[in-house]
mmCIF file with all atom_site columns, C-alpha atoms in Angstrom:
data_model
loop_
_atom_site.group_PDB
_atom_site.id
_atom_site.type_symbol
_atom_site.label_atom_id
_atom_site.label_alt_id
_atom_site.label_comp_id
_atom_site.label_asym_id
_atom_site.label_entity_id
_atom_site.label_seq_id
_atom_site.pdbx_PDB_ins_code
_atom_site.Cartn_x
_atom_site.Cartn_y
_atom_site.Cartn_z
_atom_site.occupancy
_atom_site.B_iso_or_equiv
_atom_site.pdbx_formal_charge
_atom_site.auth_seq_id
_atom_site.auth_comp_id
_atom_site.auth_asym_id
_atom_site.auth_atom_id
_atom_site.pdbx_PDB_model_num
ATOM 1   C CA . MET A 1 1   ? 7.885   29.739  -2.137 1.00 77.00 ? 280 MET A CA 1
ATOM 2   C CA . ASN A 1 2   ? 8.670   32.425  0.414  1.00 88.00 ? 281 ASN A CA 1
ATOM 3   C CA . THR A 1 3   ? 9.935   31.873  3.952  1.00 90.00 ? 282 THR A CA 1
ATOM 4   C CA . LYS A 1 4   ? 6.510   32.432  5.528  1.00 90.00 ? 283 LYS A CA 1
ATOM 5   C CA . LYS A 1 5   ? 4.962   29.651  3.449  1.00 92.00 ? 284 LYS A CA 1
ATOM 6   C CA . LEU A 1 6   ? 7.914   27.381  4.121  1.00 94.00 ? 285 LEU A CA 1
ATOM 7   C CA . THR A 1 7   ? 7.683   28.119  7.847  1.00 94.00 ? 286 THR A CA 1
ATOM 8   C CA . PHE A 1 8   ? 3.975   27.271  7.818  1.00 95.00 ? 287 PHE A CA 1
ATOM 9   C CA . ILE A 1 9   ? 4.622   23.989  5.989  1.00 96.00 ? 288 ILE A CA 1
ATOM 10  C CA . ILE A 1 10  ? 7.399   22.967  8.383  1.00 97.00 ? 289 ILE A CA 1
ATOM 11  C CA . MET A 1 11  ? 5.281   24.010  11.373 1.00 96.00 ? 290 MET A CA 1
ATOM 12  C CA . MET A 1 12  ? 2.310   21.945  10.144 1.00 97.00 ? 291 MET A CA 1
ATOM 13  C CA . GLY A 1 13  ? 4.599   18.989  9.381  1.00 97.00 ? 292 GLY A CA 1
ATOM 14  C CA . ALA A 1 14  ? 5.989   19.138  12.914 1.00 98.00 ? 293 ALA A CA 1
ATOM 15  C CA . LEU A 1 15  ? 2.465   19.465  14.338 1.00 97.00 ? 294 LEU A CA 1
ATOM 16  C CA . GLY A 1 16  ? 1.424   16.402  12.340 1.00 97.00 ? 295 GLY A CA 1
ATOM 17  C CA . ASN A 1 17  ? 4.269   14.383  13.838 1.00 97.00 ? 296 ASN A CA 1
ATOM 18  C CA . VAL A 1 18  ? 3.425   15.562  17.371 1.00 97.00 ? 297 VAL A CA 1
ATOM 19  C CA . LEU A 1 19  ? -0.274  14.770  16.876 1.00 96.00 ? 298 LEU A CA 1
ATOM 20  C CA . PHE A 1 20  ? 0.714   11.305  15.681 1.00 94.00 ? 299 PHE A CA 1
ATOM 21  C CA . ALA A 1 21  ? 2.996   10.734  18.675 1.00 94.00 ? 300 ALA A CA 1
ATOM 22  C CA . ILE A 1 22  ? 0.270   11.735  21.134 1.00 94.00 ? 301 ILE A CA 1
ATOM 23  C CA . SER A 1 23  ? -2.429  9.648   19.468 1.00 90.00 ? 302 SER A CA 1
ATOM 24  C CA . TYR A 1 24  ? -0.049  6.696   18.964 1.00 87.00 ? 303 TYR A CA 1
ATOM 25  C CA . LEU A 1 25  ? 0.944   6.615   22.622 1.00 88.00 ? 304 LEU A CA 1
ATOM 26  C CA . THR A 1 26  ? -2.606  7.025   23.928 1.00 88.00 ? 305 THR A CA 1
ATOM 27  C CA . GLY A 1 27  ? -4.705  5.225   21.331 1.00 74.00 ? 306 GLY A CA 1
ATOM 28  C CA . GLN A 1 28  ? -3.551  1.661   20.664 1.00 77.00 ? 307 GLN A CA 1
ATOM 29  C CA . VAL A 1 29  ? -6.462  -0.102  18.931 1.00 72.00 ? 308 VAL A CA 1
ATOM 30  C CA . ALA A 1 30  ? -4.625  -3.432  18.645 1.00 72.00 ? 309 ALA A CA 1
ATOM 31  C CA . PRO A 1 31  ? -0.972  -4.498  18.472 1.00 71.00 ? 310 PRO A CA 1
ATOM 32  C CA . GLY A 1 32  ? 0.491   -2.605  15.509 1.00 65.00 ? 311 GLY A CA 1
ATOM 33  C CA . ILE A 1 33  ? -2.715  -0.578  14.993 1.00 75.00 ? 312 ILE A CA 1
ATOM 34  C CA . ALA A 1 34  ? -2.977  2.822   16.676 1.00 77.00 ? 313 ALA A CA 1
ATOM 35  C CA . LEU A 1 35  ? -4.900  6.047   16.260 1.00 82.00 ? 314 LEU A CA 1
ATOM 36  C CA . ASP A 1 36  ? -3.246  8.612   14.003 1.00 88.00 ? 315 ASP A CA 1
ATOM 37  C CA . PHE A 1 37  ? -4.471  12.203  13.957 1.00 92.00 ? 316 PHE A CA 1
ATOM 38  C CA . SER A 1 38  ? -1.474  13.601  12.070 1.00 94.00 ? 317 SER A CA 1
ATOM 39  C CA . LEU A 1 39  ? -3.707  14.302  9.073  1.00 96.00 ? 318 LEU A CA 1
ATOM 40  C CA . ILE A 1 40  ? -5.261  17.264  10.903 1.00 97.00 ? 319 ILE A CA 1
ATOM 41  C CA . ALA A 1 41  ? -2.124  19.305  10.188 1.00 97.00 ? 320 ALA A CA 1
ATOM 42  C CA . VAL A 1 42  ? -1.937  17.968  6.620  1.00 98.00 ? 321 VAL A CA 1
ATOM 43  C CA . LEU A 1 43  ? -5.563  18.896  5.945  1.00 97.00 ? 322 LEU A CA 1
ATOM 44  C CA . ILE A 1 44  ? -5.036  22.379  7.398  1.00 96.00 ? 323 ILE A CA 1
ATOM 45  C CA . ALA A 1 45  ? -2.035  22.877  5.105  1.00 96.00 ? 324 ALA A CA 1
ATOM 46  C CA . GLY A 1 46  ? -3.930  21.587  2.075  1.00 96.00 ? 325 GLY A CA 1
ATOM 47  C CA . PHE A 1 47  ? -7.212  23.406  2.630  1.00 94.00 ? 326 PHE A CA 1
ATOM 48  C CA . PHE A 1 48  ? -5.581  26.701  3.596  1.00 92.00 ? 327 PHE A CA 1
ATOM 49  C CA . GLY A 1 49  ? -2.260  26.582  1.724  1.00 92.00 ? 328 GLY A CA 1
ATOM 50  C CA . GLY A 1 50  ? -3.072  24.701  -1.462 1.00 93.00 ? 329 GLY A CA 1
ATOM 51  C CA . PRO A 1 51  ? -1.845  21.510  -3.113 1.00 96.00 ? 330 PRO A CA 1
ATOM 52  C CA . LYS A 1 52  ? 1.905   22.120  -2.823 1.00 97.00 ? 331 LYS A CA 1
ATOM 53  C CA . ALA A 1 53  ? 1.680   23.025  0.876  1.00 96.00 ? 332 ALA A CA 1
ATOM 54  C CA . GLY A 1 54  ? -0.549  20.007  1.520  1.00 97.00 ? 333 GLY A CA 1
ATOM 55  C CA . LEU A 1 55  ? 1.726   17.594  -0.333 1.00 98.00 ? 334 LEU A CA 1
ATOM 56  C CA . ILE A 1 56  ? 4.947   18.740  1.334  1.00 98.00 ? 335 ILE A CA 1
ATOM 57  C CA . THR A 1 57  ? 3.303   18.869  4.764  1.00 98.00 ? 336 THR A CA 1
ATOM 58  C CA . GLY A 1 58  ? 1.979   15.338  4.229  1.00 98.00 ? 337 GLY A CA 1
ATOM 59  C CA . LEU A 1 59  ? 5.436   14.063  3.348  1.00 98.00 ? 338 LEU A CA 1
ATOM 60  C CA . ILE A 1 60  ? 6.894   15.672  6.490  1.00 98.00 ? 339 ILE A CA 1
ATOM 61  C CA . ALA A 1 61  ? 4.008   14.632  8.760  1.00 97.00 ? 340 ALA A CA 1
ATOM 62  C CA . GLY A 1 62  ? 4.394   11.042  7.566  1.00 96.00 ? 341 GLY A CA 1
ATOM 63  C CA . ILE A 1 63  ? 7.954   10.646  8.844  1.00 96.00 ? 342 ILE A CA 1
ATOM 64  C CA . VAL A 1 64  ? 7.247   9.678   12.481 1.00 95.00 ? 343 VAL A CA 1
ATOM 65  C CA . PRO A 1 65  ? 4.255   7.460   11.565 1.00 92.00 ? 344 PRO A CA 1
ATOM 66  C CA . GLY A 1 66  ? 6.446   5.895   8.873  1.00 92.00 ? 345 GLY A CA 1
ATOM 67  C CA . VAL A 1 67  ? 9.143   5.083   11.418 1.00 94.00 ? 346 VAL A CA 1
ATOM 68  C CA . MET A 1 68  ? 6.731   3.785   14.064 1.00 90.00 ? 347 MET A CA 1
ATOM 69  C CA . PHE A 1 69  ? 4.653   1.630   11.698 1.00 84.00 ? 348 PHE A CA 1
ATOM 70  C CA . GLY A 1 70  ? 7.658   0.866   9.480  1.00 81.00 ? 349 GLY A CA 1
ATOM 71  C CA . PRO A 1 71  ? 11.094  -0.058  10.867 1.00 80.00 ? 350 PRO A CA 1
ATOM 72  C CA . ALA A 1 72  ? 9.978   0.225   14.517 1.00 81.00 ? 351 ALA A CA 1
ATOM 73  C CA . GLY A 1 73  ? 6.730   -1.667  13.803 1.00 74.00 ? 352 GLY A CA 1
ATOM 74  C CA . THR A 1 74  ? 5.720   -4.489  11.499 1.00 73.00 ? 353 THR A CA 1
ATOM 75  C CA . GLY A 1 75  ? 5.933   -2.679  8.151  1.00 75.00 ? 354 GLY A CA 1
ATOM 76  C CA . GLY A 1 76  ? 9.701   -2.626  7.726  1.00 78.00 ? 355 GLY A CA 1
ATOM 77  C CA . TRP A 1 77  ? 11.386  0.023   5.633  1.00 85.00 ? 356 TRP A CA 1
ATOM 78  C CA . LEU A 1 78  ? 8.436   0.041   3.262  1.00 86.00 ? 357 LEU A CA 1
ATOM 79  C CA . GLY A 1 79  ? 6.370   1.795   5.952  1.00 86.00 ? 358 GLY A CA 1
ATOM 80  C CA . LEU A 1 80  ? 8.877   4.632   6.075  1.00 91.00 ? 359 LEU A CA 1
ATOM 81  C CA . ILE A 1 81  ? 8.232   5.213   2.378  1.00 93.00 ? 360 ILE A CA 1
ATOM 82  C CA . GLY A 1 82  ? 4.527   4.358   2.147  1.00 92.00 ? 361 GLY A CA 1
ATOM 83  C CA . LEU A 1 83  ? 3.096   6.385   5.025  1.00 93.00 ? 362 LEU A CA 1
ATOM 84  C CA . PRO A 1 84  ? 4.538   9.760   3.958  1.00 96.00 ? 363 PRO A CA 1
ATOM 85  C CA . ILE A 1 85  ? 3.332   9.129   0.393  1.00 97.00 ? 364 ILE A CA 1
ATOM 86  C CA . GLY A 1 86  ? -0.196  8.376   1.635  1.00 96.00 ? 365 GLY A CA 1
ATOM 87  C CA . LYS A 1 87  ? -0.316  11.494  3.794  1.00 97.00 ? 366 LYS A CA 1
ATOM 88  C CA . GLY A 1 88  ? 1.099   13.523  0.920  1.00 98.00 ? 367 GLY A CA 1
ATOM 89  C CA . LEU A 1 89  ? -1.760  12.290  -1.283 1.00 98.00 ? 368 LEU A CA 1
ATOM 90  C CA . THR A 1 90  ? -4.308  13.566  1.245  1.00 98.00 ? 369 THR A CA 1
ATOM 91  C CA . GLY A 1 91  ? -2.561  16.941  1.457  1.00 98.00 ? 370 GLY A CA 1
ATOM 92  C CA . LEU A 1 92  ? -2.382  17.228  -2.318 1.00 98.00 ? 371 LEU A CA 1
ATOM 93  C CA . THR A 1 93  ? -6.047  16.280  -2.722 1.00 98.00 ? 372 THR A CA 1
ATOM 94  C CA . SER A 1 94  ? -7.274  18.680  -0.035 1.00 97.00 ? 373 SER A CA 1
ATOM 95  C CA . GLY A 1 95  ? -5.242  21.442  -1.678 1.00 96.00 ? 374 GLY A CA 1
ATOM 96  C CA . LEU A 1 96  ? -6.703  20.686  -5.103 1.00 96.00 ? 375 LEU A CA 1
ATOM 97  C CA . ILE A 1 97  ? -10.216 20.685  -3.646 1.00 94.00 ? 376 ILE A CA 1
ATOM 98  C CA . SER A 1 98  ? -9.520  23.972  -1.871 1.00 91.00 ? 377 SER A CA 1
ATOM 99  C CA . THR A 1 99  ? -8.335  25.682  -5.039 1.00 90.00 ? 378 THR A CA 1
ATOM 100 C CA . ARG A 1 100 ? -11.349 24.377  -6.965 1.00 90.00 ? 379 ARG A CA 1
ATOM 101 C CA . LEU A 1 101 ? -13.863 25.548  -4.337 1.00 86.00 ? 380 LEU A CA 1
ATOM 102 C CA . ASP A 1 102 ? -13.437 28.831  -2.534 1.00 76.00 ? 381 ASP A CA 1
ATOM 103 C CA . LEU A 1 103 ? -13.601 27.478  1.014  1.00 70.00 ? 382 LEU A CA 1
ATOM 104 C CA . HIS A 1 104 ? -12.907 30.829  2.604  1.00 66.00 ? 383 HIS A CA 1
ATOM 105 C CA . LYS A 1 105 ? -16.361 32.260  1.960  1.00 69.00 ? 384 LYS A CA 1
ATOM 106 C CA . PRO A 1 106 ? -19.082 32.219  4.631  1.00 67.00 ? 385 PRO A CA 1
ATOM 107 C CA . ARG A 1 107 ? -20.944 28.956  5.221  1.00 69.00 ? 386 ARG A CA 1
ATOM 108 C CA . LYS A 1 108 ? -18.328 26.885  3.398  1.00 77.00 ? 387 LYS A CA 1
ATOM 109 C CA . SER A 1 109 ? -17.439 25.276  6.727  1.00 83.00 ? 388 SER A CA 1
ATOM 110 C CA . LEU A 1 110 ? -20.509 23.072  6.270  1.00 84.00 ? 389 LEU A CA 1
ATOM 111 C CA . LEU A 1 111 ? -18.513 21.295  3.566  1.00 90.00 ? 390 LEU A CA 1
ATOM 112 C CA . GLY A 1 112 ? -15.657 20.482  5.963  1.00 91.00 ? 391 GLY A CA 1
ATOM 113 C CA . ILE A 1 113 ? -16.742 16.930  6.746  1.00 94.00 ? 392 ILE A CA 1
ATOM 114 C CA . PRO A 1 114 ? -17.552 15.709  3.214  1.00 96.00 ? 393 PRO A CA 1
ATOM 115 C CA . LEU A 1 115 ? -14.500 17.450  1.744  1.00 96.00 ? 394 LEU A CA 1
ATOM 116 C CA . THR A 1 116 ? -12.254 15.902  4.395  1.00 97.00 ? 395 THR A CA 1
ATOM 117 C CA . LEU A 1 117 ? -13.648 12.479  3.517  1.00 97.00 ? 396 LEU A CA 1
ATOM 118 C CA . ALA A 1 118 ? -13.166 13.202  -0.202 1.00 97.00 ? 397 ALA A CA 1
ATOM 119 C CA . SER A 1 119 ? -9.586  14.312  0.467  1.00 97.00 ? 398 SER A CA 1
ATOM 120 C CA . TYR A 1 120 ? -8.856  10.944  2.066  1.00 97.00 ? 399 TYR A CA 1
ATOM 121 C CA . ILE A 1 121 ? -10.081 8.838   -0.891 1.00 97.00 ? 400 ILE A CA 1
ATOM 122 C CA . PRO A 1 122 ? -6.709  8.701   -2.736 1.00 98.00 ? 401 PRO A CA 1
ATOM 123 C CA . GLU A 1 123 ? -4.861  7.843   0.487  1.00 96.00 ? 402 GLU A CA 1
ATOM 124 C CA . GLY A 1 124 ? -7.524  5.272   1.358  1.00 96.00 ? 403 GLY A CA 1
ATOM 125 C CA . LEU A 1 125 ? -7.077  3.565   -2.017 1.00 96.00 ? 404 LEU A CA 1
ATOM 126 C CA . PHE A 1 126 ? -3.303  3.767   -1.636 1.00 96.00 ? 405 PHE A CA 1
ATOM 127 C CA . THR A 1 127 ? -3.515  2.346   1.916  1.00 92.00 ? 406 THR A CA 1
ATOM 128 C CA . TYR A 1 128 ? -5.650  -0.583  0.797  1.00 91.00 ? 407 TYR A CA 1
ATOM 129 C CA . THR A 1 129 ? -3.295  -1.305  -2.123 1.00 91.00 ? 408 THR A CA 1
ATOM 130 C CA . TYR A 1 130 ? -0.277  -0.975  0.170  1.00 89.00 ? 409 TYR A CA 1
ATOM 131 C CA . PHE A 1 131 ? -1.619  -3.464  2.736  1.00 85.00 ? 410 PHE A CA 1
ATOM 132 C CA . ALA A 1 132 ? -3.352  -5.872  0.355  1.00 86.00 ? 411 ALA A CA 1
ATOM 133 C CA . PHE A 1 133 ? -0.804  -6.110  -2.458 1.00 86.00 ? 412 PHE A CA 1
ATOM 134 C CA . LEU A 1 134 ? 2.533   -4.441  -1.685 1.00 85.00 ? 413 LEU A CA 1
ATOM 135 C CA . LEU A 1 135 ? 3.273   -5.242  1.966  1.00 81.00 ? 414 LEU A CA 1
ATOM 136 C CA . PRO A 1 136 ? 2.660   -9.024  1.623  1.00 81.00 ? 415 PRO A CA 1
ATOM 137 C CA . PHE A 1 137 ? 5.809   -9.211  -0.532 1.00 80.00 ? 416 PHE A CA 1
ATOM 138 C CA . PHE A 1 138 ? 7.862   -8.005  2.419  1.00 76.00 ? 417 PHE A CA 1
ATOM 139 C CA . ILE A 1 139 ? 6.243   -9.447  5.555  1.00 73.00 ? 418 ILE A CA 1
ATOM 140 C CA . PRO A 1 140 ? 4.750   -12.868 6.298  1.00 67.00 ? 419 PRO A CA 1
ATOM 141 C CA . THR A 1 141 ? 1.130   -13.093 5.159  1.00 59.00 ? 420 THR A CA 1
ATOM 142 C CA . GLN A 1 142 ? -0.031  -14.634 8.444  1.00 57.00 ? 421 GLN A CA 1
ATOM 143 C CA . ILE A 1 143 ? 0.636   -11.259 10.121 1.00 59.00 ? 422 ILE A CA 1
ATOM 144 C CA . LEU A 1 144 ? -1.413  -9.363  7.561  1.00 63.00 ? 423 LEU A CA 1
ATOM 145 C CA . GLY A 1 145 ? -4.840  -10.766 6.777  1.00 69.00 ? 424 GLY A CA 1
ATOM 146 C CA . GLY A 1 146 ? -8.174  -9.429  5.600  1.00 77.00 ? 425 GLY A CA 1
ATOM 147 C CA . ALA A 1 147 ? -9.326  -8.776  9.171  1.00 78.00 ? 426 ALA A CA 1
ATOM 148 C CA . VAL A 1 148 ? -6.270  -6.610  9.854  1.00 78.00 ? 427 VAL A CA 1
ATOM 149 C CA . ILE A 1 149 ? -6.815  -4.611  6.655  1.00 85.00 ? 428 ILE A CA 1
ATOM 150 C CA . LEU A 1 150 ? -10.514 -4.178  7.495  1.00 88.00 ? 429 LEU A CA 1
ATOM 151 C CA . THR A 1 151 ? -9.609  -2.973  11.008 1.00 86.00 ? 430 THR A CA 1
ATOM 152 C CA . ILE A 1 152 ? -7.060  -0.500  9.641  1.00 86.00 ? 431 ILE A CA 1
ATOM 153 C CA . MET A 1 153 ? -9.438  0.885   7.001  1.00 91.00 ? 432 MET A CA 1
ATOM 154 C CA . THR A 1 154 ? -12.362 1.160   9.452  1.00 91.00 ? 433 THR A CA 1
ATOM 155 C CA . LYS A 1 155 ? -10.138 2.926   11.989 1.00 90.00 ? 434 LYS A CA 1
ATOM 156 C CA . ALA A 1 156 ? -8.934  5.300   9.278  1.00 93.00 ? 435 ALA A CA 1
ATOM 157 C CA . ILE A 1 157 ? -12.462 6.225   8.184  1.00 95.00 ? 436 ILE A CA 1
ATOM 158 C CA . VAL A 1 158 ? -13.512 6.900   11.797 1.00 93.00 ? 437 VAL A CA 1
ATOM 159 C CA . GLU A 1 159 ? -10.414 9.076   12.279 1.00 93.00 ? 438 GLU A CA 1
ATOM 160 C CA . VAL A 1 160 ? -11.126 11.005  9.085  1.00 96.00 ? 439 VAL A CA 1
ATOM 161 C CA . LEU A 1 161 ? -14.732 11.610  10.180 1.00 96.00 ? 440 LEU A CA 1
ATOM 162 C CA . ILE A 1 162 ? -13.503 13.009  13.509 1.00 95.00 ? 441 ILE A CA 1
ATOM 163 C CA . MET A 1 163 ? -10.949 15.155  11.688 1.00 96.00 ? 442 MET A CA 1
ATOM 164 C CA . GLY A 1 164 ? -13.721 16.350  9.359  1.00 96.00 ? 443 GLY A CA 1
ATOM 165 C CA . PHE A 1 165 ? -15.536 17.907  12.315 1.00 96.00 ? 444 PHE A CA 1
ATOM 166 C CA . ILE A 1 166 ? -12.316 19.622  13.398 1.00 96.00 ? 445 ILE A CA 1
ATOM 167 C CA . ILE A 1 167 ? -11.640 20.921  9.878  1.00 95.00 ? 446 ILE A CA 1
ATOM 168 C CA . ALA A 1 168 ? -15.250 22.146  9.581  1.00 94.00 ? 447 ALA A CA 1
ATOM 169 C CA . ALA A 1 169 ? -14.814 24.093  12.822 1.00 94.00 ? 448 ALA A CA 1
ATOM 170 C CA . LEU A 1 170 ? -11.535 25.599  11.600 1.00 93.00 ? 449 LEU A CA 1
ATOM 171 C CA . LEU A 1 171 ? -13.022 26.536  8.213  1.00 90.00 ? 450 LEU A CA 1
ATOM 172 C CA . GLY A 1 172 ? -15.743 28.441  10.065 1.00 89.00 ? 451 GLY A CA 1
ATOM 173 C CA . ASN A 1 173 ? -13.402 30.169  12.523 1.00 90.00 ? 452 ASN A CA 1
ATOM 174 C CA . LYS A 1 174 ? -12.547 33.687  11.320 1.00 89.00 ? 453 LYS A CA 1
ATOM 175 C CA . GLY A 1 175 ? -9.676  34.110  13.779 1.00 92.00 ? 454 GLY A CA 1
ATOM 176 C CA . PHE A 1 176 ? -8.010  30.890  12.652 1.00 92.00 ? 455 PHE A CA 1
ATOM 177 C CA . LYS A 1 177 ? -8.550  31.703  8.971  1.00 88.00 ? 456 LYS A CA 1
ATOM 178 C CA . ASP A 1 178 ? -7.014  35.162  9.447  1.00 88.00 ? 457 ASP A CA 1
ATOM 179 C CA . PHE A 1 179 ? -4.033  33.630  11.265 1.00 90.00 ? 458 PHE A CA 1
ATOM 180 C CA . VAL A 1 180 ? -3.382  31.106  8.488  1.00 89.00 ? 459 VAL A CA 1
ATOM 181 C CA . LYS A 1 181 ? -4.039  33.650  5.725  1.00 84.00 ? 460 LYS A CA 1
ATOM 182 C CA . ASN A 1 182 ? -1.192  35.694  7.201  1.00 84.00 ? 461 ASN A CA 1
ATOM 183 C CA . PHE A 1 183 ? 1.237   32.996  6.026  1.00 83.00 ? 462 PHE A CA 1
ATOM 184 C CA . PHE A 1 184 ? -0.039  33.022  2.457  1.00 78.00 ? 463 PHE A CA 1
ATOM 185 C CA . CYS A 1 185 ? -0.703  36.707  1.706  1.00 68.00 ? 464 CYS A CA 1
ATOM 186 C CA . GLU A 1 186 ? 1.785   38.089  -0.778 1.00 58.00 ? 465 GLU A CA 1
ATOM 187 C CA . LYS A 1 187 ? 1.445   41.665  0.487  1.00 51.00 ? 466 LYS A CA 1
ATOM 188 C CA . GLN A 1 188 ? 1.544   42.541  4.163  1.00 44.00 ? 467 GLN A CA 1
ATOM 189 C CA . LYS A 1 189 ? -0.384  45.547  5.395  1.00 44.00 ? 468 LYS A CA 1
ATOM 190 C CA . LEU A 1 190 ? 1.525   47.811  7.726  1.00 36.00 ? 469 LEU A CA 1
ATOM 191 C CA . ILE A 1 191 ? -0.210  48.598  10.994 1.00 40.00 ? 470 ILE A CA 1
#
């Protein structure tokens, strides 16, 4: 991995944490449940940089959400581990999808919404398992019930749909694609 790719991954990871902080501070759905748009940066890294870039970006972008929903929230230290893993799964999946389909051809932006939803499936399954089976071992079950899990999963699907529109727009934007491609081209053309 060269320094340009590493810079892109770190930049997207930082962007993911900033996007989380903004949405967390402005979008409280309920106590302990807040909007989280950090996956935008993870999806960009996965769709444009591939599975490794998506995975690493997801792990980085999950740090601040992990702290806020983990030790600083109700999830304890398990949140600090679980949230980065979930975001890493989305980045990995979007990268695998991107390498399977050539998303950089014209009209592929129409696939942005369904592919974003498909990229979230592993994280969605992980999130459900995390809240339904793993977290109850560490926090009192009266805090975490079926209604809370349903609220979290519904909120996540709505967020992913919104992010799908953003990703579709970015997949169709030549200027953005050229900018991102600059980080992943092996050979640079001299001007």
